[in-house]
Tab-separated table of C-alpha atoms in Angstrom:
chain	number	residue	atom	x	y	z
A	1	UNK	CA	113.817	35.574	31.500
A	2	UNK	CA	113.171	37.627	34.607
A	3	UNK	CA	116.163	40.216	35.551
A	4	UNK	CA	116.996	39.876	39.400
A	5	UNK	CA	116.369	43.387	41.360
A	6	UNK	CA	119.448	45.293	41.897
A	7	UNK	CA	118.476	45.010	45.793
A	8	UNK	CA	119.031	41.192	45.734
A	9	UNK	CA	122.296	41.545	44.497
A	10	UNK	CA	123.331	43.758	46.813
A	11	UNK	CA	122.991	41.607	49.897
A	12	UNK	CA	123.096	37.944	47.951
A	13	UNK	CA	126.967	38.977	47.039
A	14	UNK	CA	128.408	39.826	50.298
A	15	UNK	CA	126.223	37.600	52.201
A	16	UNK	CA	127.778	34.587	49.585
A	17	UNK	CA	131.156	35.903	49.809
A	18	UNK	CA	130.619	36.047	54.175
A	19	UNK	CA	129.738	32.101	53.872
A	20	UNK	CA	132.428	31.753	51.199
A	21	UNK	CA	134.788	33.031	53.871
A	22	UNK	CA	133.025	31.220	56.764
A	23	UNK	CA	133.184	27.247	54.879
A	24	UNK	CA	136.482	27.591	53.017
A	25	UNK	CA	138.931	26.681	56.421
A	26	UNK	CA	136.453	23.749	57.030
A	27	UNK	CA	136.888	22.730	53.364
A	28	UNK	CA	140.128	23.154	53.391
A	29	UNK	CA	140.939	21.596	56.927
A	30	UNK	CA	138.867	18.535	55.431
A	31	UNK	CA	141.184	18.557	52.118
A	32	UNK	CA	144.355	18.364	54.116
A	33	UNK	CA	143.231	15.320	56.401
A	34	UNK	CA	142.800	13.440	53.350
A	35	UNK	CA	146.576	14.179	52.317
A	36	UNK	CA	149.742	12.220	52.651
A	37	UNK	CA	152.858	14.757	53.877
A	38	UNK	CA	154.248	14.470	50.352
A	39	UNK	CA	151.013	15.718	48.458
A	40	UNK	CA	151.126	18.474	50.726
A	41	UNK	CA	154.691	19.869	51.113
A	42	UNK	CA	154.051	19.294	46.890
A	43	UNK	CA	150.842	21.343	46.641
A	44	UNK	CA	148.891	22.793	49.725
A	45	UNK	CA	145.988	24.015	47.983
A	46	UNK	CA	145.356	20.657	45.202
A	47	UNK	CA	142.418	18.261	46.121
A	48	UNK	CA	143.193	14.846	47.776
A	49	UNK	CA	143.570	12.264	45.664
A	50	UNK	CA	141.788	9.722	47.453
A	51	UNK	CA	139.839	9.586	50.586
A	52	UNK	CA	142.571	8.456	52.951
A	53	UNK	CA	141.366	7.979	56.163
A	54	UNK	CA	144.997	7.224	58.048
A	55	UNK	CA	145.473	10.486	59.319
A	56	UNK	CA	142.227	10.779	60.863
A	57	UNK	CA	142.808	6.837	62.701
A	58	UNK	CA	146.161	8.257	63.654
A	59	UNK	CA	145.441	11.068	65.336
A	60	UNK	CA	142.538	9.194	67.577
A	61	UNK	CA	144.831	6.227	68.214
A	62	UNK	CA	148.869	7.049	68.430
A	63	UNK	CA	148.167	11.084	69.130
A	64	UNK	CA	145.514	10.627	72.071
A	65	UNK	CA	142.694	12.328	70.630
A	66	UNK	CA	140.693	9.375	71.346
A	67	UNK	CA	141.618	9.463	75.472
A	68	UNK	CA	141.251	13.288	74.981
A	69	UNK	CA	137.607	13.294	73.413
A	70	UNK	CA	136.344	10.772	76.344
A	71	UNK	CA	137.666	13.520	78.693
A	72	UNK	CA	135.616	16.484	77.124
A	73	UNK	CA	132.615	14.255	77.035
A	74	UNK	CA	132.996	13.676	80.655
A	75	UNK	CA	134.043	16.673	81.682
A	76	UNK	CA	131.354	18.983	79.673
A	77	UNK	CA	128.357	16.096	79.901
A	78	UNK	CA	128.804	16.570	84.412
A	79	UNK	CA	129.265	19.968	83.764
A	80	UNK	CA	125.956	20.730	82.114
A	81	UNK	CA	123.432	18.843	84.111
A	82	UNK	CA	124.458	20.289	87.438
A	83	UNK	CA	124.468	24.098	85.045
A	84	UNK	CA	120.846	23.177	84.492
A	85	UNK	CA	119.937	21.559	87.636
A	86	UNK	CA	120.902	24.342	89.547
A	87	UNK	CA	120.164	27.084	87.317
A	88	UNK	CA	116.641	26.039	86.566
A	89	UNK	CA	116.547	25.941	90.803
A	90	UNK	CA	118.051	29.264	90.823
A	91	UNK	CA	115.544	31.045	88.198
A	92	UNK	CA	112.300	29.435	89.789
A	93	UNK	CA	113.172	30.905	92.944
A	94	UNK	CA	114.137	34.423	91.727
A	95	UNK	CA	111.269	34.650	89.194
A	96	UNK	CA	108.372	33.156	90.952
A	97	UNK	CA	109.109	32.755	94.718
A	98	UNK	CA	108.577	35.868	96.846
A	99	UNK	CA	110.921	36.588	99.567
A	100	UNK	CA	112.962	39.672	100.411
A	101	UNK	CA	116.784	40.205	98.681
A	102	UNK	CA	115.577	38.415	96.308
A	103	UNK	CA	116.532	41.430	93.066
A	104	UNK	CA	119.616	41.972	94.947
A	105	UNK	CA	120.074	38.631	94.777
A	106	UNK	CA	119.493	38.088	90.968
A	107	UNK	CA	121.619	41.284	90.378
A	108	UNK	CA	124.690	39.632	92.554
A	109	UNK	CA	124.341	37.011	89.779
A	110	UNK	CA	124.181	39.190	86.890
A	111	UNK	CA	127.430	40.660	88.488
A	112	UNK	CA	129.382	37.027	87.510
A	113	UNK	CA	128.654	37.665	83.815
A	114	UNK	CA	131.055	41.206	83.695
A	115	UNK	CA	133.979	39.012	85.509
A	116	UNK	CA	136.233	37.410	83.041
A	117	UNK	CA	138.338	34.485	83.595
A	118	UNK	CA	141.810	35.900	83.483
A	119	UNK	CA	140.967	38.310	86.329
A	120	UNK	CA	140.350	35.182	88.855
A	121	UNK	CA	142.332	32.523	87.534
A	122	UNK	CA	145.588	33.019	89.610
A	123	UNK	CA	143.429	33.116	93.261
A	124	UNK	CA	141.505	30.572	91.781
A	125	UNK	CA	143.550	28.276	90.507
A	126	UNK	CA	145.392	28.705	94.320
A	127	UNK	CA	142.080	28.069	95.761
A	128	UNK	CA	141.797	24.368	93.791
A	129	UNK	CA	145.280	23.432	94.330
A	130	UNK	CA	144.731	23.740	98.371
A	131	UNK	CA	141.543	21.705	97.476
A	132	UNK	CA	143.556	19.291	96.070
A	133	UNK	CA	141.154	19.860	92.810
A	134	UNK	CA	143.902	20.535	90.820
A	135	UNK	CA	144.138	17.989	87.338
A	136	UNK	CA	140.960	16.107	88.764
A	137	UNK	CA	137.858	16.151	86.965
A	138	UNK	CA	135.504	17.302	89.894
A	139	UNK	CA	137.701	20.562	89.410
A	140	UNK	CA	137.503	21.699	86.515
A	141	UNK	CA	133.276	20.154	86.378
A	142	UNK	CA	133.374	23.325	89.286
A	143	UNK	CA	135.313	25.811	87.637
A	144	UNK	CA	132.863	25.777	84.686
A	145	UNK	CA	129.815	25.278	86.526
A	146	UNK	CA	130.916	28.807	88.684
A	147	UNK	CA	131.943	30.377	85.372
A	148	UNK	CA	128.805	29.784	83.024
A	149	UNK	CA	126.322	29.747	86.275
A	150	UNK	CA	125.427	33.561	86.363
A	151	UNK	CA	124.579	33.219	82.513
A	152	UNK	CA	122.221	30.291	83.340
A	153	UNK	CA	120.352	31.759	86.143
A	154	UNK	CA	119.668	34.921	83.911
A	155	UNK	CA	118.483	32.832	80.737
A	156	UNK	CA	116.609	30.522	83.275
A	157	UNK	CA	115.236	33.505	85.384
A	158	UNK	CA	114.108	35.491	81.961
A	159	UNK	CA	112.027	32.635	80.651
A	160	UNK	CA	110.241	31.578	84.017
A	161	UNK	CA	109.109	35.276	84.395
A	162	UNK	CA	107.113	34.800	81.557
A	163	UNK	CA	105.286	32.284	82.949
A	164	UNK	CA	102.211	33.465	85.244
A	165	UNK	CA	102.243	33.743	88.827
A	166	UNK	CA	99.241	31.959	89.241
A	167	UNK	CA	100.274	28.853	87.735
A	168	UNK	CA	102.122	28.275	90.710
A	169	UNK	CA	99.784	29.794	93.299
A	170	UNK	CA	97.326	27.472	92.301
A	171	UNK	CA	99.829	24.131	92.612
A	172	UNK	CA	100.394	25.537	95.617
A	173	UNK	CA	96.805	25.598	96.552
A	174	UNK	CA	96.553	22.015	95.098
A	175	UNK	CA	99.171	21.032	97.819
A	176	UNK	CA	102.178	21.218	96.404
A	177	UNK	CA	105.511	21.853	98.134
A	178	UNK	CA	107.685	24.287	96.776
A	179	UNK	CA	110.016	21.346	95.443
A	180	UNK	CA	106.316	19.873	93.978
A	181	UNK	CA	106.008	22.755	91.868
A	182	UNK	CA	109.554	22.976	91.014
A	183	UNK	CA	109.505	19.788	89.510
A	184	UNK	CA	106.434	18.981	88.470
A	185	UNK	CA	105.193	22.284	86.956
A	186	UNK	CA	108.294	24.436	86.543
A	187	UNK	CA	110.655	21.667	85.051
A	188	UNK	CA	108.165	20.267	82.214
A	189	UNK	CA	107.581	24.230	81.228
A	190	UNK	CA	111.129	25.008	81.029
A	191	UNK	CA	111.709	22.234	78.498
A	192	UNK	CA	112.677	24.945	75.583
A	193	UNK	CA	114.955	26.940	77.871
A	194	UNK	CA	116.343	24.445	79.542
A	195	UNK	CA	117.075	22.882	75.768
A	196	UNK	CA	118.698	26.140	74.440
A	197	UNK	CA	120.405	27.101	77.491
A	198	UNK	CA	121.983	23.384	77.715
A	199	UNK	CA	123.189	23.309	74.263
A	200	UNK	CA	124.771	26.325	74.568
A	201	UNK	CA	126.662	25.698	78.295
A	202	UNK	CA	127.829	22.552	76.030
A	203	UNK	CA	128.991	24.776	73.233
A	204	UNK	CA	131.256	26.913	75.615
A	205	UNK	CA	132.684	24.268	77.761
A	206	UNK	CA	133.818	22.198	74.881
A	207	UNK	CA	135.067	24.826	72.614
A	208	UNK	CA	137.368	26.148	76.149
A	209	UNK	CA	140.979	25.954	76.481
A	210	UNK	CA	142.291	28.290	79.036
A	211	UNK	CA	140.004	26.850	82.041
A	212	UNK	CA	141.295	23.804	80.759
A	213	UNK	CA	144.732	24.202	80.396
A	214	UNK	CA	144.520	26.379	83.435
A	215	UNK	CA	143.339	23.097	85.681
A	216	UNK	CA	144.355	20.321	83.900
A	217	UNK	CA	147.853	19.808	83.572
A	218	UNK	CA	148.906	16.626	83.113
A	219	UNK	CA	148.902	14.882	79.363
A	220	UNK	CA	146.174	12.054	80.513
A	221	UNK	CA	143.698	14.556	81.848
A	222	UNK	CA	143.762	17.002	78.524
A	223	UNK	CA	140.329	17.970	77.203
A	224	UNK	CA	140.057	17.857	73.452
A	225	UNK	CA	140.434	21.830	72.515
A	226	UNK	CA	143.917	21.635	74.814
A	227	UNK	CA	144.707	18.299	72.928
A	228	UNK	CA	144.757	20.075	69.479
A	229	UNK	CA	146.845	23.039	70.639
A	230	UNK	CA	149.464	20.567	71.904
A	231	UNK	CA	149.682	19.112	68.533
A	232	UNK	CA	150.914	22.526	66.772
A	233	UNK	CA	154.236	22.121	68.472
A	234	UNK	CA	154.537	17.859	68.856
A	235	UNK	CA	153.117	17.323	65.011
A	236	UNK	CA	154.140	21.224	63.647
A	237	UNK	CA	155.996	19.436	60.441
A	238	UNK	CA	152.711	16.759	60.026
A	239	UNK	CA	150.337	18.728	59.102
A	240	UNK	CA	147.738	16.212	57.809
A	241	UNK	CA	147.503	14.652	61.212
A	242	UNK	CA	147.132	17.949	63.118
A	243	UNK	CA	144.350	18.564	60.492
A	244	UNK	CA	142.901	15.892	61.548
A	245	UNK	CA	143.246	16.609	65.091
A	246	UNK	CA	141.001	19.792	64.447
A	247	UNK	CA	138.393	18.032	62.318
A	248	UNK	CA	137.996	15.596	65.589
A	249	UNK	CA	137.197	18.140	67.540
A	250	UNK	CA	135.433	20.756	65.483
A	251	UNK	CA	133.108	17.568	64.415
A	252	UNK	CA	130.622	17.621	67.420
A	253	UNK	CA	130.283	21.579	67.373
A	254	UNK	CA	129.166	20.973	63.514
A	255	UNK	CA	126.936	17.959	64.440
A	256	UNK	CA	124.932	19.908	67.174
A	257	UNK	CA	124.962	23.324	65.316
A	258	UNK	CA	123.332	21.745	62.130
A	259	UNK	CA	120.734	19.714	63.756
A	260	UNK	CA	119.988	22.328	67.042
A	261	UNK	CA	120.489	25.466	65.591
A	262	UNK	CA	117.011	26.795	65.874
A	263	UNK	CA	117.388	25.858	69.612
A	264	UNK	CA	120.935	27.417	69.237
A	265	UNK	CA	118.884	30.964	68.216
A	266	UNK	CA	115.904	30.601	70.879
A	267	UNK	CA	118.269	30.318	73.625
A	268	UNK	CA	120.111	33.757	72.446
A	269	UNK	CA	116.904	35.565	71.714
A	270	UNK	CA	115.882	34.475	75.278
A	271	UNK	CA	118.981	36.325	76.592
A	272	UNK	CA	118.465	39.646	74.918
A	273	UNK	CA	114.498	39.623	74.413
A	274	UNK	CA	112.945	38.402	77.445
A	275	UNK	CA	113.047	39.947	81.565
Protein backbone atom coordinates (compact mmCIF):
# COMPACT_ATOMS: atom_id res chain seq x y z
CA UNK A 1 0.00 0.00 0.00
CA UNK A 2 1.35 3.33 -1.17
CA UNK A 3 1.89 6.05 1.81
CA UNK A 4 0.33 9.51 0.70
CA UNK A 5 3.16 12.43 0.57
CA UNK A 6 3.17 14.54 3.56
CA UNK A 7 2.52 17.54 0.95
CA UNK A 8 -0.97 16.14 0.09
CA UNK A 9 -1.96 16.15 3.45
CA UNK A 10 -1.10 19.34 4.08
CA UNK A 11 -3.46 21.08 1.69
CA UNK A 12 -6.17 17.96 1.34
CA UNK A 13 -6.95 18.70 5.30
CA UNK A 14 -7.66 22.29 5.37
CA UNK A 15 -8.93 22.43 1.95
CA UNK A 16 -11.64 19.41 3.31
CA UNK A 17 -12.20 21.10 6.47
CA UNK A 18 -12.80 24.81 4.17
CA UNK A 19 -15.66 22.72 2.18
CA UNK A 20 -16.64 21.03 5.45
CA UNK A 21 -17.30 24.55 6.69
CA UNK A 22 -18.64 25.84 3.33
CA UNK A 23 -21.65 22.67 2.88
CA UNK A 24 -22.53 22.14 6.54
CA UNK A 25 -25.24 25.45 6.76
CA UNK A 26 -26.67 24.10 3.41
CA UNK A 27 -26.92 20.63 5.01
CA UNK A 28 -28.12 21.76 7.83
CA UNK A 29 -30.63 24.46 6.40
CA UNK A 30 -31.89 21.34 4.26
CA UNK A 31 -32.24 19.14 7.63
CA UNK A 32 -34.38 21.72 9.32
CA UNK A 33 -36.93 22.17 6.31
CA UNK A 34 -37.63 18.65 6.62
CA UNK A 35 -38.58 19.13 10.46
CA UNK A 36 -41.84 19.56 12.24
CA UNK A 37 -41.47 22.54 15.18
CA UNK A 38 -41.58 19.76 17.77
CA UNK A 39 -38.54 17.67 16.36
CA UNK A 40 -36.78 20.77 16.44
CA UNK A 41 -37.40 22.70 19.71
CA UNK A 42 -36.62 18.61 20.82
CA UNK A 43 -33.29 18.27 19.00
CA UNK A 44 -31.82 20.97 16.55
CA UNK A 45 -28.99 19.09 15.34
CA UNK A 46 -30.90 15.16 14.84
CA UNK A 47 -31.73 14.15 11.17
CA UNK A 48 -35.37 14.46 9.88
CA UNK A 49 -37.26 11.71 10.20
CA UNK A 50 -38.96 11.74 7.04
CA UNK A 51 -38.84 13.85 4.02
CA UNK A 52 -41.65 16.25 4.85
CA UNK A 53 -42.20 18.51 2.28
CA UNK A 54 -45.01 20.91 4.19
CA UNK A 55 -42.76 23.45 5.19
CA UNK A 56 -41.30 23.97 1.93
CA UNK A 57 -45.34 24.17 0.21
CA UNK A 58 -45.96 26.54 3.07
CA UNK A 59 -43.62 28.91 2.74
CA UNK A 60 -44.31 29.27 -1.30
CA UNK A 61 -48.07 29.32 -0.73
CA UNK A 62 -49.37 31.00 2.80
CA UNK A 63 -45.77 33.01 3.34
CA UNK A 64 -45.55 34.62 -0.30
CA UNK A 65 -42.42 33.22 -1.40
CA UNK A 66 -44.12 32.09 -4.41
CA UNK A 67 -45.43 35.99 -5.42
CA UNK A 68 -41.90 36.97 -4.15
CA UNK A 69 -39.79 34.55 -6.48
CA UNK A 70 -41.98 35.74 -9.70
CA UNK A 71 -40.82 39.26 -8.66
CA UNK A 72 -36.97 38.48 -8.62
CA UNK A 73 -37.39 36.64 -11.85
CA UNK A 74 -38.88 39.68 -13.32
CA UNK A 75 -37.08 42.06 -11.85
CA UNK A 76 -33.38 40.45 -12.38
CA UNK A 77 -34.43 38.64 -15.98
CA UNK A 78 -35.26 42.88 -17.41
CA UNK A 79 -32.46 43.80 -15.54
CA UNK A 80 -29.85 41.71 -17.29
CA UNK A 81 -30.69 41.96 -20.92
CA UNK A 82 -30.71 45.73 -21.01
CA UNK A 83 -26.94 45.16 -18.61
CA UNK A 84 -25.86 43.27 -21.69
CA UNK A 85 -27.50 45.10 -24.39
CA UNK A 86 -26.04 48.15 -23.44
CA UNK A 87 -22.86 47.08 -22.11
CA UNK A 88 -21.88 44.99 -25.07
CA UNK A 89 -22.87 48.61 -27.03
CA UNK A 90 -20.79 50.39 -24.62
CA UNK A 91 -17.48 48.08 -24.92
CA UNK A 92 -17.64 47.89 -28.87
CA UNK A 93 -17.53 51.47 -29.00
CA UNK A 94 -14.74 52.09 -26.43
CA UNK A 95 -12.59 49.14 -27.62
CA UNK A 96 -12.86 49.24 -31.31
CA UNK A 97 -14.41 52.57 -32.48
CA UNK A 98 -12.00 55.51 -32.75
CA UNK A 99 -13.13 58.84 -31.75
CA UNK A 100 -11.69 61.39 -29.34
CA UNK A 101 -12.69 61.20 -25.23
CA UNK A 102 -13.09 58.08 -25.83
CA UNK A 103 -10.26 56.73 -22.56
CA UNK A 104 -11.71 59.48 -20.63
CA UNK A 105 -14.72 58.13 -21.36
CA UNK A 106 -14.04 54.43 -20.37
CA UNK A 107 -12.22 55.80 -17.23
CA UNK A 108 -15.59 57.93 -16.22
CA UNK A 109 -17.01 54.38 -16.22
CA UNK A 110 -14.44 52.68 -14.32
CA UNK A 111 -15.12 55.60 -11.81
CA UNK A 112 -18.91 53.87 -11.06
CA UNK A 113 -17.19 50.69 -9.82
CA UNK A 114 -15.32 52.69 -6.53
CA UNK A 115 -18.99 54.25 -5.68
CA UNK A 116 -20.87 52.11 -3.30
CA UNK A 117 -24.49 52.04 -2.83
CA UNK A 118 -24.94 53.52 0.59
CA UNK A 119 -23.13 56.71 -0.50
CA UNK A 120 -26.05 57.49 -3.22
CA UNK A 121 -28.96 55.85 -1.94
CA UNK A 122 -30.58 58.80 0.02
CA UNK A 123 -30.28 61.40 -3.32
CA UNK A 124 -31.18 58.54 -5.17
CA UNK A 125 -33.82 57.11 -3.73
CA UNK A 126 -35.20 61.14 -3.72
CA UNK A 127 -34.47 61.18 -7.32
CA UNK A 128 -37.03 57.91 -8.00
CA UNK A 129 -39.62 59.02 -5.68
CA UNK A 130 -40.00 62.50 -7.79
CA UNK A 131 -39.99 59.99 -10.76
CA UNK A 132 -42.69 58.39 -9.33
CA UNK A 133 -40.31 55.08 -9.69
CA UNK A 134 -40.62 54.41 -6.31
CA UNK A 135 -42.10 50.44 -5.50
CA UNK A 136 -42.49 50.01 -9.42
CA UNK A 137 -40.55 47.56 -11.18
CA UNK A 138 -39.11 49.89 -14.00
CA UNK A 139 -37.29 51.40 -10.82
CA UNK A 140 -35.58 49.27 -9.32
CA UNK A 141 -34.82 47.31 -13.30
CA UNK A 142 -32.84 51.13 -13.37
CA UNK A 143 -31.30 51.25 -10.17
CA UNK A 144 -29.48 47.95 -10.92
CA UNK A 145 -28.85 48.47 -14.42
CA UNK A 146 -26.88 52.07 -13.20
CA UNK A 147 -25.29 50.11 -10.35
CA UNK A 148 -23.76 46.92 -12.13
CA UNK A 149 -23.33 49.02 -15.62
CA UNK A 150 -19.69 50.35 -15.05
CA UNK A 151 -18.70 46.61 -14.19
CA UNK A 152 -20.23 45.49 -17.54
CA UNK A 153 -18.72 47.97 -19.79
CA UNK A 154 -15.21 47.08 -18.27
CA UNK A 155 -15.69 43.14 -18.60
CA UNK A 156 -17.32 43.89 -22.07
CA UNK A 157 -14.61 46.52 -23.08
CA UNK A 158 -11.61 44.00 -21.81
CA UNK A 159 -12.74 41.12 -23.97
CA UNK A 160 -13.53 43.11 -27.29
CA UNK A 161 -9.94 44.58 -27.09
CA UNK A 162 -8.74 41.34 -27.67
CA UNK A 163 -10.31 41.03 -30.68
CA UNK A 164 -8.35 42.60 -33.81
CA UNK A 165 -8.94 45.84 -35.25
CA UNK A 166 -9.10 44.63 -38.54
CA UNK A 167 -11.89 42.38 -38.13
CA UNK A 168 -13.94 45.28 -38.10
CA UNK A 169 -12.11 47.46 -40.63
CA UNK A 170 -12.67 44.95 -43.05
CA UNK A 171 -16.78 44.62 -42.29
CA UNK A 172 -16.54 47.96 -42.64
CA UNK A 173 -14.97 47.76 -46.00
CA UNK A 174 -17.55 45.00 -46.84
CA UNK A 175 -20.26 47.74 -46.20
CA UNK A 176 -21.23 47.45 -43.03
CA UNK A 177 -22.69 50.18 -40.81
CA UNK A 178 -21.36 50.59 -37.55
CA UNK A 179 -24.67 48.94 -36.08
CA UNK A 180 -23.81 46.00 -39.02
CA UNK A 181 -20.74 45.22 -37.34
CA UNK A 182 -22.07 45.59 -33.96
CA UNK A 183 -24.41 43.00 -34.47
CA UNK A 184 -23.38 40.89 -36.84
CA UNK A 185 -19.64 40.52 -36.04
CA UNK A 186 -19.22 41.91 -32.53
CA UNK A 187 -22.36 40.20 -30.90
CA UNK A 188 -21.71 36.45 -32.22
CA UNK A 189 -17.85 37.00 -30.87
CA UNK A 190 -18.85 38.16 -27.58
CA UNK A 191 -20.91 35.02 -26.97
CA UNK A 192 -18.42 33.84 -23.94
CA UNK A 193 -18.34 37.29 -22.35
CA UNK A 194 -21.50 38.15 -22.81
CA UNK A 195 -22.32 34.46 -21.11
CA UNK A 196 -20.04 35.07 -18.04
CA UNK A 197 -20.74 38.60 -17.62
CA UNK A 198 -24.70 37.78 -17.72
CA UNK A 199 -24.56 35.09 -15.24
CA UNK A 200 -22.84 37.01 -13.00
CA UNK A 201 -25.12 40.56 -13.29
CA UNK A 202 -27.83 37.67 -12.44
CA UNK A 203 -25.88 36.46 -9.48
CA UNK A 204 -25.69 40.04 -7.89
CA UNK A 205 -29.11 41.27 -8.58
CA UNK A 206 -30.75 38.27 -7.11
CA UNK A 207 -28.62 37.70 -4.16
CA UNK A 208 -29.40 41.97 -3.33
CA UNK A 209 -31.38 43.23 -0.56
CA UNK A 210 -30.61 46.76 0.24
CA UNK A 211 -31.41 48.14 -3.47
CA UNK A 212 -34.32 46.19 -2.92
CA UNK A 213 -35.55 47.03 0.22
CA UNK A 214 -34.29 50.48 -0.51
CA UNK A 215 -37.01 50.79 -3.63
CA UNK A 216 -39.45 48.43 -2.99
CA UNK A 217 -41.49 48.96 -0.14
CA UNK A 218 -44.59 47.60 -0.19
CA UNK A 219 -45.22 43.64 0.83
CA UNK A 220 -46.56 42.73 -2.93
CA UNK A 221 -43.55 44.17 -4.68
CA UNK A 222 -40.76 42.26 -2.31
CA UNK A 223 -37.99 40.50 -4.23
CA UNK A 224 -37.11 37.11 -2.86
CA UNK A 225 -33.71 37.98 -0.74
CA UNK A 226 -36.07 40.91 1.07
CA UNK A 227 -38.85 38.18 1.37
CA UNK A 228 -36.59 35.89 3.55
CA UNK A 229 -35.35 38.69 5.82
CA UNK A 230 -38.99 39.56 6.56
CA UNK A 231 -39.56 36.11 7.69
CA UNK A 232 -36.87 36.29 10.69
CA UNK A 233 -39.19 38.58 12.55
CA UNK A 234 -43.03 37.31 11.13
CA UNK A 235 -41.94 33.33 11.44
CA UNK A 236 -38.82 33.99 14.26
CA UNK A 237 -40.50 31.03 16.56
CA UNK A 238 -41.09 28.65 13.08
CA UNK A 239 -38.07 27.94 12.22
CA UNK A 240 -38.66 25.06 9.74
CA UNK A 241 -40.64 27.34 7.51
CA UNK A 242 -38.10 30.20 7.54
CA UNK A 243 -35.65 27.35 6.60
CA UNK A 244 -37.45 26.79 3.99
CA UNK A 245 -37.81 30.26 2.99
CA UNK A 246 -33.89 30.31 2.54
CA UNK A 247 -33.64 27.00 0.68
CA UNK A 248 -36.26 28.77 -1.93
CA UNK A 249 -34.16 31.24 -2.55
CA UNK A 250 -30.63 29.98 -2.18
CA UNK A 251 -31.97 27.11 -4.77
CA UNK A 252 -31.41 29.03 -8.12
CA UNK A 253 -27.88 30.46 -6.98
CA UNK A 254 -26.99 26.53 -6.43
CA UNK A 255 -28.68 25.50 -9.75
CA UNK A 256 -26.68 28.07 -11.91
CA UNK A 257 -23.38 27.82 -9.87
CA UNK A 258 -23.21 23.95 -10.38
CA UNK A 259 -24.05 23.80 -13.96
CA UNK A 260 -22.22 27.48 -15.09
CA UNK A 261 -19.48 27.61 -12.93
CA UNK A 262 -16.74 27.38 -15.46
CA UNK A 263 -18.56 30.37 -17.11
CA UNK A 264 -18.86 31.69 -13.46
CA UNK A 265 -14.64 31.61 -13.46
CA UNK A 266 -14.12 32.93 -17.22
CA UNK A 267 -16.11 35.89 -16.56
CA UNK A 268 -13.82 36.76 -13.31
CA UNK A 269 -10.58 35.91 -15.00
CA UNK A 270 -11.82 38.29 -17.79
CA UNK A 271 -12.04 41.06 -15.14
CA UNK A 272 -8.60 40.78 -13.67
CA UNK A 273 -6.60 39.18 -16.74
CA UNK A 274 -7.57 40.88 -19.78
CA UNK A 275 -7.24 45.11 -20.94
Amino acid sequence: MSRIPLGRWVVAVPMSLLALATIYPLLFTVNVAMKTRREYILDRFSLAGDLRWENITTAWTSVGMGRYFANSVLVVTCSVVLLLLFGSMAGFALSQLRFRGSSALFLGCLAGLFVPFQVIMVPLARIMADGGLIDTYPGLVLVYVAQFLPFTVFLMTSYYKTIPPDIVDAARIDGNSVYGVYRRIMLPLGTPALLSVGILNALFCWNDVLMSLVMMPSADHRTLMVGVTSLRGQYSNDIPTFASGVLIAAIPVLVVYLFLQRQIADGVAAGSTKG
